[in-house]
Amino acid sequence: MTDFLLQPWPWWFSGPLIGLTVPLLYLLAGKGFGISTSFQQIGALCSPRSKLDYLKNYDRRQGTWTLVFALGIVIGGFIGSQWLSAEPIEFLPAKFYSIGGAIKLFIGGTLVGFGARYAGGCTSGHAITGIANWNFPSVVATIFFFVGGLGVTWGLGHILF
Amino acid sequence: MATLLDNQNTDHLAPAPTAETETNPTARSTTSAVDSSLVYATTLMVGTFLGILFTKSEVVRWQRVHEMFLFQDSHLYLIIGSGVAVAMLGMAIIRKCEASDIYGKPIQYKPKPFHKGVALGGMTFGAGWAITGACPGPIYAQLGSGVGLAGFTVAGALAGMYLYAWAKPHLPH
């Protein structure tokens, strides 16, 4: 059992448990599972006097839980990689450990942050929670997540990676 | 399940959002209700559980995401697929039982609306996902795992959020 837990977890173990967090978060906290709203929360907190409607009209106190949730994921990442892994996890390939790699991550991160907020959610809020609740726009969003991802990988992959 | 949860009604712990905040999203935050510390404790717990899952399932690894987009590895498709299936089943049970959360409030999914950004933003997001090998959850998990480079991804994500905040009035919705 310990051996099993210290190895990478197979999809049939981790996938269903990830799905379970959706009803779990509703039952235990009354919250809809989603992660990228925490970016808006950080923006509204860091720029309390912003004149931009997107940050000005955002309710920071109602959104505090999104940061608590994100903090939980940070802690979980620590536990999973430091205490629950027999071998170190290779998060990013060696080629990212360069100035070019850091720039790529920053630009890619910008697309992630901009796109998730423009689409109104990310993989968790749209692809998992949205589809699980038969929310049609979330199906569209998920299809376009893959349009963008496949387009970049197959169209620009030879330049980027 | 619904009756069991109803019996544990602890409404006083979690003040329900006022009508004002529900109907008027432009209301400034200072007057609105905040969550109880129990909500934050359970949220932190579920978040930690999820962070462990993201890390141990290897959703946090660039290589896995890259191989998903190359159709070389079914691992992530199976994770997303089985995750959606279980979440769907869970939500169906919650609807069928008209279950409430442990504070006695009825559980209700808030639909995300459709607009042009769902497609345009979705595509942008997907491109970033393929480049960084991480969507927002795994970005946080990478940070917690001590991956220094993830700092660039997070900085980018926040820059992207600010970019959207600034560009929103000019973008098609």
PDB file of N, CA and C in Angstrom, chain B residues 101-136:
ATOM      1  N   ASP B 101     -25.730  21.781   1.932  1.00  0.00           N
ATOM      2  CA  ASP B 101     -24.377  21.652   2.461  1.00  0.00           C
ATOM      3  C   ASP B 101     -24.455  21.508   3.985  1.00  0.00           C
ATOM      4  N   ILE B 102     -23.325  21.329   4.648  1.00  0.00           N
ATOM      5  CA  ILE B 102     -23.354  21.044   6.088  1.00  0.00           C
ATOM      6  C   ILE B 102     -23.818  22.255   6.899  1.00  0.00           C
ATOM      7  N   TYR B 103     -23.998  23.392   6.230  1.00  0.00           N
ATOM      8  CA  TYR B 103     -24.499  24.572   6.924  1.00  0.00           C
ATOM      9  C   TYR B 103     -26.002  24.731   6.733  1.00  0.00           C
ATOM     10  N   GLY B 104     -26.589  23.798   5.973  1.00  0.00           N
ATOM     11  CA  GLY B 104     -28.031  23.816   5.755  1.00  0.00           C
ATOM     12  C   GLY B 104     -28.480  24.591   4.531  1.00  0.00           C
ATOM     13  N   LYS B 105     -27.527  25.143   3.812  1.00  0.00           N
ATOM     14  CA  LYS B 105     -27.896  25.889   2.600  1.00  0.00           C
ATOM     15  C   LYS B 105     -28.033  24.934   1.419  1.00  0.00           C
ATOM     16  N   PRO B 106     -29.108  25.064   0.633  1.00  0.00           N
ATOM     17  CA  PRO B 106     -29.274  24.170  -0.523  1.00  0.00           C
ATOM     18  C   PRO B 106     -28.096  24.323  -1.495  1.00  0.00           C
ATOM     19  N   ILE B 107     -27.668  23.191  -2.051  1.00  0.00           N
ATOM     20  CA  ILE B 107     -26.556  23.230  -3.007  1.00  0.00           C
ATOM     21  C   ILE B 107     -27.112  23.525  -4.392  1.00  0.00           C
ATOM     22  N   GLN B 108     -26.574  24.543  -5.016  1.00  0.00           N
ATOM     23  CA  GLN B 108     -27.046  24.911  -6.342  1.00  0.00           C
ATOM     24  C   GLN B 108     -25.883  25.316  -7.234  1.00  0.00           C
ATOM     25  N   TYR B 109     -25.781  24.678  -8.395  1.00  0.00           N
ATOM     26  CA  TYR B 109     -24.729  25.049  -9.342  1.00  0.00           C
ATOM     27  C   TYR B 109     -25.082  26.372  -9.997  1.00  0.00           C
ATOM     28  N   LYS B 110     -24.121  27.281 -10.035  1.00  0.00           N
ATOM     29  CA  LYS B 110     -24.338  28.569 -10.710  1.00  0.00           C
ATOM     30  C   LYS B 110     -23.787  28.466 -12.126  1.00  0.00           C
ATOM     31  N   PRO B 111     -24.657  28.408 -13.132  1.00  0.00           N
ATOM     32  CA  PRO B 111     -24.175  28.205 -14.508  1.00  0.00           C
ATOM     33  C   PRO B 111     -23.260  29.344 -14.956  1.00  0.00           C
ATOM     34  N   LYS B 112     -22.257  28.994 -15.740  1.00  0.00           N
ATOM     35  CA  LYS B 112     -21.392  30.012 -16.337  1.00  0.00           C
ATOM     36  C   LYS B 112     -22.007  30.401 -17.672  1.00  0.00           C
ATOM     37  N   PRO B 113     -22.131  31.700 -17.933  1.00  0.00           N
ATOM     38  CA  PRO B 113     -22.836  32.141 -19.141  1.00  0.00           C
ATOM     39  C   PRO B 113     -22.024  31.938 -20.413  1.00  0.00           C
ATOM     40  N   PHE B 114     -22.727  31.919 -21.543  1.00  0.00           N
ATOM     41  CA  PHE B 114     -22.040  31.832 -22.830  1.00  0.00           C
ATOM     42  C   PHE B 114     -21.806  33.234 -23.390  1.00  0.00           C
ATOM     43  N   HIS B 115     -20.620  33.470 -23.908  1.00  0.00           N
ATOM     44  CA  HIS B 115     -20.330  34.680 -24.681  1.00  0.00           C
ATOM     45  C   HIS B 115     -19.135  34.358 -25.568  1.00  0.00           C
ATOM     46  N   LYS B 116     -18.774  35.317 -26.436  1.00  0.00           N
ATOM     47  CA  LYS B 116     -17.702  35.032 -27.396  1.00  0.00           C
ATOM     48  C   LYS B 116     -16.396  34.673 -26.697  1.00  0.00           C
ATOM     49  N   GLY B 117     -16.196  35.217 -25.489  1.00  0.00           N
ATOM     50  CA  GLY B 117     -14.954  34.953 -24.760  1.00  0.00           C
ATOM     51  C   GLY B 117     -14.784  33.495 -24.385  1.00  0.00           C
ATOM     52  N   VAL B 118     -15.892  32.772 -24.263  1.00  0.00           N
ATOM     53  CA  VAL B 118     -15.795  31.351 -23.916  1.00  0.00           C
ATOM     54  C   VAL B 118     -14.968  30.631 -24.979  1.00  0.00           C
ATOM     55  N   ALA B 119     -15.183  31.008 -26.262  1.00  0.00           N
ATOM     56  CA  ALA B 119     -14.412  30.408 -27.347  1.00  0.00           C
ATOM     57  C   ALA B 119     -13.042  31.076 -27.488  1.00  0.00           C
ATOM     58  N   LEU B 120     -13.024  32.424 -27.564  1.00  0.00           N
ATOM     59  CA  LEU B 120     -11.761  33.138 -27.793  1.00  0.00           C
ATOM     60  C   LEU B 120     -10.816  32.982 -26.601  1.00  0.00           C
ATOM     61  N   GLY B 121     -11.341  33.202 -25.414  1.00  0.00           N
ATOM     62  CA  GLY B 121     -10.532  33.046 -24.209  1.00  0.00           C
ATOM     63  C   GLY B 121     -10.147  31.593 -24.017  1.00  0.00           C
ATOM     64  N   GLY B 122     -11.078  30.691 -24.315  1.00  0.00           N
ATOM     65  CA  GLY B 122     -10.802  29.261 -24.173  1.00  0.00           C
ATOM     66  C   GLY B 122      -9.613  28.840 -25.016  1.00  0.00           C
ATOM     67  N   MET B 123      -9.586  29.356 -26.257  1.00  0.00           N
ATOM     68  CA  MET B 123      -8.505  29.022 -27.165  1.00  0.00           C
ATOM     69  C   MET B 123      -7.169  29.580 -26.640  1.00  0.00           C
ATOM     70  N   THR B 124      -7.217  30.830 -26.158  1.00  0.00           N
ATOM     71  CA  THR B 124      -6.014  31.458 -25.590  1.00  0.00           C
ATOM     72  C   THR B 124      -5.507  30.645 -24.412  1.00  0.00           C
ATOM     73  N   PHE B 125      -6.442  30.260 -23.545  1.00  0.00           N
ATOM     74  CA  PHE B 125      -6.084  29.465 -22.378  1.00  0.00           C
ATOM     75  C   PHE B 125      -5.410  28.153 -22.794  1.00  0.00           C
ATOM     76  N   GLY B 126      -6.010  27.489 -23.782  1.00  0.00           N
ATOM     77  CA  GLY B 126      -5.465  26.209 -24.242  1.00  0.00           C
ATOM     78  C   GLY B 126      -4.038  26.351 -24.746  1.00  0.00           C
ATOM     79  N   ALA B 127      -3.790  27.457 -25.483  1.00  0.00           N
ATOM     80  CA  ALA B 127      -2.437  27.709 -25.998  1.00  0.00           C
ATOM     81  C   ALA B 127      -1.456  27.844 -24.834  1.00  0.00           C
ATOM     82  N   GLY B 128      -1.851  28.605 -23.815  1.00  0.00           N
ATOM     83  CA  GLY B 128      -0.984  28.783 -22.647  1.00  0.00           C
ATOM     84  C   GLY B 128      -0.773  27.491 -21.891  1.00  0.00           C
ATOM     85  N   TRP B 129      -1.807  26.676 -21.817  1.00  0.00           N
ATOM     86  CA  TRP B 129      -1.736  25.375 -21.143  1.00  0.00           C
ATOM     87  C   TRP B 129      -0.695  24.488 -21.826  1.00  0.00           C
ATOM     88  N   ALA B 130      -0.704  24.515 -23.176  1.00  0.00           N
ATOM     89  CA  ALA B 130       0.244  23.683 -23.928  1.00  0.00           C
ATOM     90  C   ALA B 130       1.679  24.182 -23.743  1.00  0.00           C
ATOM     91  N   ILE B 131       1.859  25.507 -23.638  1.00  0.00           N
ATOM     92  CA  ILE B 131       3.217  26.057 -23.504  1.00  0.00           C
ATOM     93  C   ILE B 131       3.775  25.806 -22.101  1.00  0.00           C
ATOM     94  N   THR B 132       2.962  26.136 -21.077  1.00  0.00           N
ATOM     95  CA  THR B 132       3.468  26.033 -19.701  1.00  0.00           C
ATOM     96  C   THR B 132       3.335  24.622 -19.136  1.00  0.00           C
ATOM     97  N   GLY B 133       2.467  23.810 -19.748  1.00  0.00           N
ATOM     98  CA  GLY B 133       2.227  22.469 -19.227  1.00  0.00           C
ATOM     99  C   GLY B 133       1.475  22.478 -17.911  1.00  0.00           C
ATOM    100  N   ALA B 134       0.786  23.575 -17.625  1.00  0.00           N
ATOM    101  CA  ALA B 134       0.071  23.661 -16.354  1.00  0.00           C
ATOM    102  C   ALA B 134      -1.147  24.566 -16.476  1.00  0.00           C
ATOM    103  N   CYS B 135      -2.275  24.090 -15.964  1.00  0.00           N
ATOM    104  CA  CYS B 135      -3.435  24.970 -15.842  1.00  0.00           C
ATOM    105  C   CYS B 135      -3.409  25.543 -14.415  1.00  0.00           C
ATOM    106  N   PRO B 136      -4.308  26.447 -14.065  1.00  0.00           N
ATOM    107  CA  PRO B 136      -4.161  27.168 -12.786  1.00  0.00           C
ATOM    108  C   PRO B 136      -3.975  26.290 -11.539  1.00  0.00           C
TER     109      PRO B 136
END
